[in-house]
Coordinates of C-alpha atoms in Angstrom, one line a residue:
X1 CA 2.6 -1.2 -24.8
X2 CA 0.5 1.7 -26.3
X3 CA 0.7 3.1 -22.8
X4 CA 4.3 3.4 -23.2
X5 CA 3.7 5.7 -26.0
X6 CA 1.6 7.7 -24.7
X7 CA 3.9 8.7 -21.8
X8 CA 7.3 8.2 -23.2
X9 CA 8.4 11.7 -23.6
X10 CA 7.2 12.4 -19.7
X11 CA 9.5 9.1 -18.6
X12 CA 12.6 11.5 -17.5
X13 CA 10.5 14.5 -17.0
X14 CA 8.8 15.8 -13.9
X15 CA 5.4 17.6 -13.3
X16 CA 6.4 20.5 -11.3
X17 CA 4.1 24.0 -11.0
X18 CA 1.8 22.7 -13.4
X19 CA 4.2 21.7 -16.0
X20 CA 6.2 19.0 -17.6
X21 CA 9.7 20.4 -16.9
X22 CA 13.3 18.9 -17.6
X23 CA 14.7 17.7 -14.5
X24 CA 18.3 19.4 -12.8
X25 CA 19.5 15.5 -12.2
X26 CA 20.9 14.1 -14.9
X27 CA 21.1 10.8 -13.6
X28 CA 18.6 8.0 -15.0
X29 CA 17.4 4.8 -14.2
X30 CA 16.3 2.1 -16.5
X31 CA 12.9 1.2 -15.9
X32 CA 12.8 -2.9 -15.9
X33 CA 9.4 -5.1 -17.0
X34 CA 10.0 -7.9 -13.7
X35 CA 8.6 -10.7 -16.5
X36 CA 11.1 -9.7 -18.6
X37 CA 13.5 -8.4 -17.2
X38 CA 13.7 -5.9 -20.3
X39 CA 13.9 -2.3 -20.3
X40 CA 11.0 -0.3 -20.8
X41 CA 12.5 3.2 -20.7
X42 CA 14.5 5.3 -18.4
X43 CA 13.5 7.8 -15.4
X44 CA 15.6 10.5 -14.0
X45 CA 16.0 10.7 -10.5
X46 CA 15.7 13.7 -8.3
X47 CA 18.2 15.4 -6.5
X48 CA 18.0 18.1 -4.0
X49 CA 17.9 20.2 -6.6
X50 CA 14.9 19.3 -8.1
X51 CA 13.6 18.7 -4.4
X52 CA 14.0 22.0 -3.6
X53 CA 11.9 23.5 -7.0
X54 CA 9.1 21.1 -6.2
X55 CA 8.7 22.2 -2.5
X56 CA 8.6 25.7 -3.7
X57 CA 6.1 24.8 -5.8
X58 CA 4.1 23.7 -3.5
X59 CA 4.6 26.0 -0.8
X60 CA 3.6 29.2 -3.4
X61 CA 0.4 27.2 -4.0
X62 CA -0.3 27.0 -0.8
X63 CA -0.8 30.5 0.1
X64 CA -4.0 30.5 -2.5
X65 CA -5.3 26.9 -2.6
X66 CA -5.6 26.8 1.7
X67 CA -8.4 29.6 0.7
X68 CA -10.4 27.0 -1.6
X69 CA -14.1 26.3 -0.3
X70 CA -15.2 22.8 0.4
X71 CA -17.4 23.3 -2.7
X72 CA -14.1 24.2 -4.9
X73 CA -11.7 21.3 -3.9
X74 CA -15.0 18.7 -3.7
X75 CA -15.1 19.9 -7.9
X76 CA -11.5 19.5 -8.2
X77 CA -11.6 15.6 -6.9
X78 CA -15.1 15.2 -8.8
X79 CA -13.1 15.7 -12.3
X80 CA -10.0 14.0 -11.3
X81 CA -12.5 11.4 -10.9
X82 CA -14.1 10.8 -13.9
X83 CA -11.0 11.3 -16.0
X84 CA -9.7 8.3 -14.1
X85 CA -12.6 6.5 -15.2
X86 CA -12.0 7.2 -18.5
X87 CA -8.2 6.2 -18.3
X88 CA -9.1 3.6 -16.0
X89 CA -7.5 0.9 -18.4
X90 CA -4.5 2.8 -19.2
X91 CA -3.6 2.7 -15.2
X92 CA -3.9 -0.8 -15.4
X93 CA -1.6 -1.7 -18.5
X94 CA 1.1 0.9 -16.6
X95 CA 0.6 -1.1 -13.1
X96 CA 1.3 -4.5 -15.3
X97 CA 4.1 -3.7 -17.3
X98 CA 5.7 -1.8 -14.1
X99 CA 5.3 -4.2 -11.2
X100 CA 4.0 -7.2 -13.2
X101 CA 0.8 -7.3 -11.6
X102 CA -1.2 -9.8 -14.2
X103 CA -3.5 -7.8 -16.5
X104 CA -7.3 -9.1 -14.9
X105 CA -5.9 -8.0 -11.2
X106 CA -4.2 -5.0 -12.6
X107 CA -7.3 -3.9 -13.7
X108 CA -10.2 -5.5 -11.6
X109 CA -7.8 -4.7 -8.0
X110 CA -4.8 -2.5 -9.1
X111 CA -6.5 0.3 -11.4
X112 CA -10.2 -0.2 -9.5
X113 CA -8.9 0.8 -6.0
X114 CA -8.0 4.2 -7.6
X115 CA -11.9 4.8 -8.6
X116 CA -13.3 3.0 -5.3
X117 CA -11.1 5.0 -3.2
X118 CA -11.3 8.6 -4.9
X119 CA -15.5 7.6 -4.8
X120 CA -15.3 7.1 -1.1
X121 CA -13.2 10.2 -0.2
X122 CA -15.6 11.9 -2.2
X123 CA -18.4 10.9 0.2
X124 CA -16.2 11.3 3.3
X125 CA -15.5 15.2 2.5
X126 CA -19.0 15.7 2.1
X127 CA -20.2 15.1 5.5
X128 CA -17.0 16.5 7.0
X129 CA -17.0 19.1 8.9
X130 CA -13.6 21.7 9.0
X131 CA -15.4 23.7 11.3
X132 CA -17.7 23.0 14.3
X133 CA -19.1 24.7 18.0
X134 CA -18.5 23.1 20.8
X135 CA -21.1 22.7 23.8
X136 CA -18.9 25.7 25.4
X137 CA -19.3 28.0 22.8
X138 CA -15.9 27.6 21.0
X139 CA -15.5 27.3 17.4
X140 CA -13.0 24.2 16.5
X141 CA -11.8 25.2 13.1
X142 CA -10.0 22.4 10.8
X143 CA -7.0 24.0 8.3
X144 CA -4.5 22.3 5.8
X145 CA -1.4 21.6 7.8
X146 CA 0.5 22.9 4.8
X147 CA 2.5 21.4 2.3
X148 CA 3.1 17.9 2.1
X149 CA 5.6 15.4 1.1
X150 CA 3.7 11.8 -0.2
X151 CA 5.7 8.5 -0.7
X152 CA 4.6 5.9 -1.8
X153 CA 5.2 2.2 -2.7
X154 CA 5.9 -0.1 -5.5
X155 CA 3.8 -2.8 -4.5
X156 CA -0.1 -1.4 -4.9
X157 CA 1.0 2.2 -6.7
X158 CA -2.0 3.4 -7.4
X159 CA -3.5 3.0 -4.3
X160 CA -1.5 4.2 -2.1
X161 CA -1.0 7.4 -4.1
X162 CA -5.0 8.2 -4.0
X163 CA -5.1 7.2 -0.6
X164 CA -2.8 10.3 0.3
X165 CA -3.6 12.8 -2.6
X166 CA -6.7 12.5 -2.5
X167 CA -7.4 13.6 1.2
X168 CA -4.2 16.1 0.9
X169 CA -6.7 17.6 -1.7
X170 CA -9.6 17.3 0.4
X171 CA -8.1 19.2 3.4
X172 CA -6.5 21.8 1.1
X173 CA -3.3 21.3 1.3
X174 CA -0.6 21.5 -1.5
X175 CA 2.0 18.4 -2.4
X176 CA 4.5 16.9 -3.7
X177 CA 4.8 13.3 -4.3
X178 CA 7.7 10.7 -4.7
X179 CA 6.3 7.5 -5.9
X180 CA 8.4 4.3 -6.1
X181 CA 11.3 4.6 -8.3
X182 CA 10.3 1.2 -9.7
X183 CA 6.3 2.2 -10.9
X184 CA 6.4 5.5 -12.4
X185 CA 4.1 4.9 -15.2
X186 CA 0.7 5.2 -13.0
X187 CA 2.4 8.0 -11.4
X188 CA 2.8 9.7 -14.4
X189 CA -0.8 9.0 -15.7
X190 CA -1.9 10.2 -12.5
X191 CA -0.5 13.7 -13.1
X192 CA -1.8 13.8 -16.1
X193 CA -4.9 13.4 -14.6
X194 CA -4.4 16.1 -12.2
X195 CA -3.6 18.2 -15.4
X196 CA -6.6 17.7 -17.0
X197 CA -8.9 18.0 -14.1
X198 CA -8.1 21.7 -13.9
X199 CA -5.9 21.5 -10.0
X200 CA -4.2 24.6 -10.0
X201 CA -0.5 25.1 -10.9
X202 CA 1.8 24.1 -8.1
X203 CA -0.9 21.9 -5.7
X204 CA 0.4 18.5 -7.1
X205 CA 4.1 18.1 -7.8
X206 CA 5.3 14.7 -9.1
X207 CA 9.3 13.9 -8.9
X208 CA 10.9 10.4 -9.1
X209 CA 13.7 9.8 -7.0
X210 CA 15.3 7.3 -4.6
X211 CA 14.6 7.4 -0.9
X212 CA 18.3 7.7 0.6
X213 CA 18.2 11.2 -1.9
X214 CA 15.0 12.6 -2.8
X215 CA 12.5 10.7 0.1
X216 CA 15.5 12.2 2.7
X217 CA 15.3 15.8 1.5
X218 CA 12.2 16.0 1.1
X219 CA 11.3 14.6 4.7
X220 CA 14.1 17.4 5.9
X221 CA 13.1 20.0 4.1
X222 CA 11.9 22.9 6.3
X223 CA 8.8 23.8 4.6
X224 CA 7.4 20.3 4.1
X225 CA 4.7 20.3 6.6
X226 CA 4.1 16.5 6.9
X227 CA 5.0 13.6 5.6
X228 CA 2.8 10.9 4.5
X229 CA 4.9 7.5 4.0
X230 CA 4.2 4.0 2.9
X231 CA 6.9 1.4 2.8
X232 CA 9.1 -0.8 5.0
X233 CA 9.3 0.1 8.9
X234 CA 13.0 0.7 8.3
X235 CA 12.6 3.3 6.1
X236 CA 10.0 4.7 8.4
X237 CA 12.4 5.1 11.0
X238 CA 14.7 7.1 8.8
X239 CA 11.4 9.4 8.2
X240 CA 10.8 10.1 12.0
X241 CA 14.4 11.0 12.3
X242 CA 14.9 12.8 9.5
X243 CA 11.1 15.4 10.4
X244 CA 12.6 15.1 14.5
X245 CA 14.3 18.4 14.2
X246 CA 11.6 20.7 13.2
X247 CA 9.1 18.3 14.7
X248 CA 6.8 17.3 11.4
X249 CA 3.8 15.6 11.6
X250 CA 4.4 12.0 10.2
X251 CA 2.3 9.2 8.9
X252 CA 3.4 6.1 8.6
X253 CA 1.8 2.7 7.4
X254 CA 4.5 0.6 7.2
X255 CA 5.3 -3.5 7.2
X256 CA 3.1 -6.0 8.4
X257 CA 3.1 -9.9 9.4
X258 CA -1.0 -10.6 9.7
X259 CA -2.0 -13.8 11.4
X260 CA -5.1 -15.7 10.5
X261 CA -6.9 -17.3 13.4
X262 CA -8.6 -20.4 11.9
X263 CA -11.1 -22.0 14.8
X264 CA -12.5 -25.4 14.4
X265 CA -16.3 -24.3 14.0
X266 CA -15.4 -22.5 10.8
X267 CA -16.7 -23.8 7.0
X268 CA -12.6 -25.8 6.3
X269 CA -12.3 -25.8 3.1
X270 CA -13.8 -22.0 2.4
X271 CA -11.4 -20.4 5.2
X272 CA -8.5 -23.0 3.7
X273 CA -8.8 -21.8 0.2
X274 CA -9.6 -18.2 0.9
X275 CA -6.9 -18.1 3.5
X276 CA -4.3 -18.5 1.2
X277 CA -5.8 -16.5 -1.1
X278 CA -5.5 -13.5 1.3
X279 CA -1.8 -14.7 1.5
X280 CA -0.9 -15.1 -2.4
X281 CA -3.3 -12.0 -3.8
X282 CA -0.6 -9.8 -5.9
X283 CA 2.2 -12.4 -5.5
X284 CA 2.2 -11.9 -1.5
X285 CA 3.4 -8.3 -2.2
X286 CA 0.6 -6.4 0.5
X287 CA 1.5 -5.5 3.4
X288 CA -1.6 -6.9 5.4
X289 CA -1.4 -10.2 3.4
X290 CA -2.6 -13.0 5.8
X291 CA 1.1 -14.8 6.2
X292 CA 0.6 -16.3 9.4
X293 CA -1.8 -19.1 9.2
X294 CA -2.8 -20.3 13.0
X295 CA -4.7 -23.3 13.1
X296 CA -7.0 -25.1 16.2
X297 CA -5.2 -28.3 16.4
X298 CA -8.1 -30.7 15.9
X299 CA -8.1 -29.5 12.4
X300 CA -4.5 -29.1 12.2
X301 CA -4.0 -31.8 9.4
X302 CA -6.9 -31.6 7.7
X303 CA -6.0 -27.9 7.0
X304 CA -2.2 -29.0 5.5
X305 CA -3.9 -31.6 3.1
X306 CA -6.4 -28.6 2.0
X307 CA -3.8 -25.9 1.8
X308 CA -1.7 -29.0 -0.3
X309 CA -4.1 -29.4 -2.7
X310 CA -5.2 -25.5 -2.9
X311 CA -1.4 -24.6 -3.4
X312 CA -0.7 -27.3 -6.5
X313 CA -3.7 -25.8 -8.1
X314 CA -2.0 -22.1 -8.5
X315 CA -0.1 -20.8 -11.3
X316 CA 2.1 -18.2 -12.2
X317 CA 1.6 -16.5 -15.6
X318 CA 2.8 -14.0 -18.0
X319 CA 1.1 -11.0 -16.3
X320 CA 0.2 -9.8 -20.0
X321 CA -2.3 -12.7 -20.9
X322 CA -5.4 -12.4 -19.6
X323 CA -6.5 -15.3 -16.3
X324 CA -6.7 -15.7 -12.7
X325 CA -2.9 -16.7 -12.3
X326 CA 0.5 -14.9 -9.9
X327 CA 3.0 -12.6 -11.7
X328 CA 6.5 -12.2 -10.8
X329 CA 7.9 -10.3 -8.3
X330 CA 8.9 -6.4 -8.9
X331 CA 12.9 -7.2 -8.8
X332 CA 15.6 -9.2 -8.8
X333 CA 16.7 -7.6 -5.2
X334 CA 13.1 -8.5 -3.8
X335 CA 13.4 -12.1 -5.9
X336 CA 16.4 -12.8 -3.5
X337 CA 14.9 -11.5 -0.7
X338 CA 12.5 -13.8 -0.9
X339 CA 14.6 -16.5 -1.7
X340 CA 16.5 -16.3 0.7
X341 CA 13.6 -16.4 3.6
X342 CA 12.5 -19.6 1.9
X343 CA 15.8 -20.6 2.5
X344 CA 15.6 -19.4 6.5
X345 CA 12.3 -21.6 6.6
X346 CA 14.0 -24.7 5.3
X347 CA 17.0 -24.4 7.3
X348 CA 15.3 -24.0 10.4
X349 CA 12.7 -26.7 10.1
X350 CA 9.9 -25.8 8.6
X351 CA 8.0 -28.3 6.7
X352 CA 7.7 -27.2 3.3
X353 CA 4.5 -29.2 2.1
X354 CA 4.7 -26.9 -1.2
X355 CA 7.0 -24.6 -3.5
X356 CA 10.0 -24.2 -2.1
X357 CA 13.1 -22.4 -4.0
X358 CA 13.3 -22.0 -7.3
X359 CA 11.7 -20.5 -10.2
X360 CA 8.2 -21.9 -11.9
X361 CA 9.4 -24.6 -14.5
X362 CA 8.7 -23.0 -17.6
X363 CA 10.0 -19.4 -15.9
X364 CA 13.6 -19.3 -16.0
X365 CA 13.3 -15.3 -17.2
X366 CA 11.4 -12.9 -15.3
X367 CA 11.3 -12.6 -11.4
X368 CA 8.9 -15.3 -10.7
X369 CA 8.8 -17.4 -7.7
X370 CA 7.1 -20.7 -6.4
X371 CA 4.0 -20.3 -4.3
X372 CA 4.8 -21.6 -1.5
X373 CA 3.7 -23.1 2.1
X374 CA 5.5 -24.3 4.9
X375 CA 3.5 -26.5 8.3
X376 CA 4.7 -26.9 11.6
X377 CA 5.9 -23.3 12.0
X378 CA 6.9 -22.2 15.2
X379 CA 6.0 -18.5 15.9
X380 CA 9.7 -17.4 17.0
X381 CA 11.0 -18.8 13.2
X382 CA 12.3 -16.2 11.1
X383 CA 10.1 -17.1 8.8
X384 CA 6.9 -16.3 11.0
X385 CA 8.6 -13.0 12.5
X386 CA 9.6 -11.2 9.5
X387 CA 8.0 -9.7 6.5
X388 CA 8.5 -12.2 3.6
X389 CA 6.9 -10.1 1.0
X390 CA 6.0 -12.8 -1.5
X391 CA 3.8 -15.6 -1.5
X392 CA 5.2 -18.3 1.6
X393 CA 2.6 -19.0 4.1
X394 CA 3.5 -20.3 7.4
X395 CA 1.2 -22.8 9.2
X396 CA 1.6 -23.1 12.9
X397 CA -1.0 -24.6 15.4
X398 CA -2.8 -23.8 18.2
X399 CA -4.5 -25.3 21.0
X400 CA -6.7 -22.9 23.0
X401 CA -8.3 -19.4 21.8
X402 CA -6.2 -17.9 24.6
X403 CA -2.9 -19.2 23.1
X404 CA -4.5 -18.4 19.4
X405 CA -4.4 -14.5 20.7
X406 CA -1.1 -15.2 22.1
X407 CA 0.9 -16.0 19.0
X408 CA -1.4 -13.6 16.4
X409 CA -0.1 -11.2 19.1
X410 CA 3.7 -12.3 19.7
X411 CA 5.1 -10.4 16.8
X412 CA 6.1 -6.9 16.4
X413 CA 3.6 -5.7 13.5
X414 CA 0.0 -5.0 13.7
X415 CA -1.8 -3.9 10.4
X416 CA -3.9 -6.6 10.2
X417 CA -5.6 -9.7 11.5
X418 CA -8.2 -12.1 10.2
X419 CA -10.3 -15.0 12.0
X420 CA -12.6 -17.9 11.0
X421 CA -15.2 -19.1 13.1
X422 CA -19.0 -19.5 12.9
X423 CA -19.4 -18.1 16.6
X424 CA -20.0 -14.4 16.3
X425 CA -19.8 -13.8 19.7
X426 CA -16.0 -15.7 19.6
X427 CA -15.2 -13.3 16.3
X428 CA -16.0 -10.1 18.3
X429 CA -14.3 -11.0 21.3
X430 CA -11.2 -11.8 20.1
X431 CA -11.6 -9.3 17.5
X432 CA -11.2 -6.9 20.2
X433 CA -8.1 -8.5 21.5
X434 CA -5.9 -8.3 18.5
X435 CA -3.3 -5.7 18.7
X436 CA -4.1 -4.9 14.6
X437 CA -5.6 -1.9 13.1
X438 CA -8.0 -3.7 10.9
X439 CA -9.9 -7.3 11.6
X440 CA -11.1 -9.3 8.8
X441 CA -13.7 -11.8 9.9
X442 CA -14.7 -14.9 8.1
X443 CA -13.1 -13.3 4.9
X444 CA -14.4 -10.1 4.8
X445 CA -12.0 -6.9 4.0
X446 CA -12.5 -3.7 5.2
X447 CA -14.1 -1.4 2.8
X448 CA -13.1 2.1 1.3
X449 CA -13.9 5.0 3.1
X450 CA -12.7 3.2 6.5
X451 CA -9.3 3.9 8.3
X452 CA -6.4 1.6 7.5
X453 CA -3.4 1.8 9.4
X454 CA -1.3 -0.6 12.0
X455 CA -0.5 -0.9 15.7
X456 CA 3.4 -1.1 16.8
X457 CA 6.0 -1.6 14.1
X458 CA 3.3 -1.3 11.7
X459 CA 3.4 2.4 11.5
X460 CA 0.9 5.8 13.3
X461 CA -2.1 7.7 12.0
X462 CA -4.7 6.1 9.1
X463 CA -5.4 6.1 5.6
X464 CA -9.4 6.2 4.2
X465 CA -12.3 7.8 5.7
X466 CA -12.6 10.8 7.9
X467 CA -9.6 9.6 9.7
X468 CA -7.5 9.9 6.8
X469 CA -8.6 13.7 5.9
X470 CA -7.7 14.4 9.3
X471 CA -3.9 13.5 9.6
X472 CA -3.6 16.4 6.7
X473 CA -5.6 19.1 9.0
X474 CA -4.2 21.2 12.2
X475 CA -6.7 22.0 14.9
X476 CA -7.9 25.8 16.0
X477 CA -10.0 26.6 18.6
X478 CA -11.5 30.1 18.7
X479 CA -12.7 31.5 21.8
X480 CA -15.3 34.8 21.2

């Protein structure tokens, strides 16, 4: 808990114009360890108010900071960095206590994505060019769109927070960013990274708020350039509506249902055990988690006795101790959630060969659920349509590749898609018939520096690479 000394007076602050100022809200929100279910401390949460001082923050920033060379800003993310080297184990105790992520993740997946990310942006902005001549003779010039509003998750906050300051800072444009209401702590760290890296006054703005208050203003307010959003698609929907007047740009990477295309030539047992892996990793909180398990029919029940047996072997575990176990969910409301889907799965037929409802024995206090796995799915079950968010699996099978594509693609997501098979030439072609923003093939992820982002419901634009610095940049062409 040392962390939670270090940042306690900063709980019910926010970091506005380079400062740690007292909010205008007065109302708070009890920050709640999910193993727990104990208090930690108390946030105070935005209101337009305090909306309104951050934006013009940003947007007095701006007039200076769009002037900043490559060279300058490339400096700025080269400190912010290797302080978050340094404090890389700090970010990790915040991301367990806050979300329950257990410590060896926290640190190893949680806290690391934050240096591998940052390190690969790094790289990206390097080769990048904001300015370029066209074979006609015109100049293409790349500016900062402006000042933007970032919001970000609960459910990998670290990550998703680099992932959009980090090119915001890259393309020179100014910020202000509204992290979950329920992970503040690596929010909070993450300013005072900003701090000590030397990012001028006003560029970076940190409130904490909820979405129906602070994430609306600040995706109406007039001078908020873009918004940047990660979260569920409804939500999303509220952002485009809410930027539709004044016609904002808008990023979105939003929910996700990924099937996993399991072919018969594949190694079993390695795409078994690694599929569900890719399923359970951070308690089946990821949006691109592999949920949808689609298995070639010859191999159909020689998968459920391996997913069986890999299933009983998991645990779930204080997310303090150190070992290769599940924490709890984040809250009670996404506990129910949860729950309740089970619930859907059972009630409509599902088989459930493992889990089921209920807490853990042994965890009747803190949010933790049972890992679990249902067989004989069909694809139009509730279950295998919507976004579970925790760690059920649905198996369904398949009997041709053709109908394999059909049910990965009969479902209104698309972030992410992953097949097994030892035929490369079968990998690339349906590869390139999955309607997914990434494909992950014989359990291999996409790296840092590429583009992540999702087809349909799944949300528009990218995160990571070259792609990403450009959803924060407005084109010029200059004709001389």
């Amino acid at each position: 808990m040392q962390v939670m000394q270090n940042i306690h007076d900063k709980l019910m602050n926010f970091y506005i114009d380079g400062k740690w100022i007292v909010p205008n809200s007065q109302t708070k929100q009890s920050l709640i360890n999910p193993a727990t279910e104990n208090s930690v401390g108390q946030i105070t949460l935005a209101d337009e108010v305090d909306v309104e001082n951050a934006v013009a923050s940003a947007t007095t920033a701006f007039e200076s900071f769009q002037h900043f060379s490559k060279k300058d800003r490339l400096d700025l993310l080269k400190n912010i960095l290797s302080i978050y080297e340094r404090r890389v184990d700090e970010f990790a105790s915040a991301i367990s206590i806050e979300m329950g992520a257990p410590m060896d993740f926290a640190r190893s997946a949680q806290a690391q994505a934050g240096i591998d990310h940052l390190s690969a942006l790094i790289e990206d902005t390097k080769d990048y060019d904001f300015e370029r001549i066209l074979r006609n003779g015109n100049t293409i010039v790349k500016e900062p769109v402006g000042v933007c509003g970032l919001i970000t998750p609960w459910n990998w906050p670290i990550n998703q927070i680099v992932l959009k300051v980090a090119p915001a800072l890259a393309a020179g444009c100014t910020m202000v960013l509204k992290p979950s209401e329920m992970t503040p702590l690596s929010a909070i760290l993450f300013a005072e990274v900003i701090d000590e890296a030397g990012v001028p006054n006003g560029v970076f703005n940190l409130i904490h708020g909820l979405g129906h208050v602070a994430g609306s203003a600040l995706s109406k307010h007039p001078d908020v350039a873009m918004i940047s959003f990660t979260g569920s698609t409804g939500a999303g929907r509220s952002i485009i509506h809410n930027s539709a007047d004044r016609i904002a740009k808008t990023t979105l990477e939003l929910g996700g249902k990924s099937p996993n295309l399991i072919f018969a030539d594949c190694e079993l047992v390695t795409a078994i055990d690694q599929g569900i892996d890719a399923c359970f990793i951070n308690s089946g909180q990821s949006c691109d988690a592999a949920t949808r398990m689609l298995i070639e029919q010859s191999i159909y029940e020689r998968s459920i006795e391996l997913a069986t047996k890999k299933c009983e072997q998991i645990t779930v575990g204080d997310p303090a101790i150190s070992g290769n176990h599940l924490g709890p969910l984040v809250s009670e409301i996404q506990f129910k959630r949860v729950q309740s889907l089970i619930a859907s799965g059972l009630d409509e037929g599902a088989r459930c060969i493992s889990g089921g409802l209920g807490k853990p024995k042994g965890y009747q206090v803190g949010y933790f659920t049972r890992p679990t796995i249902f067989a004989d799915v069909e694809n139009n079950m509730k279950i295998a349509q919507e976004e579970v968010f925790g760690p059920v699996l649905c198996m369904i099978p398949f009997r041709s590749e053709k109908e394999a594509i059909e049910l990965a693609n009969d479902n209104a997501y698309g972030l992410a898609a992953y097949i097994q098979t030892s035929d490369e030439d079968r990998a690339q072609r349906v590869a390139r018939l999955l309607r997914s923003g990434s494909i992950n093939i014989n359990n291999a992820f996409i790296a840092p520096g590429s583009p992540f982002g999702g087809y349909k419901l799944s949300g528009n634009g990218r995160e990571g690479g070259a792609e990403g610095i450009n959803e924060y940049l407005e084109i010029k062409v200059i004709a001389s």
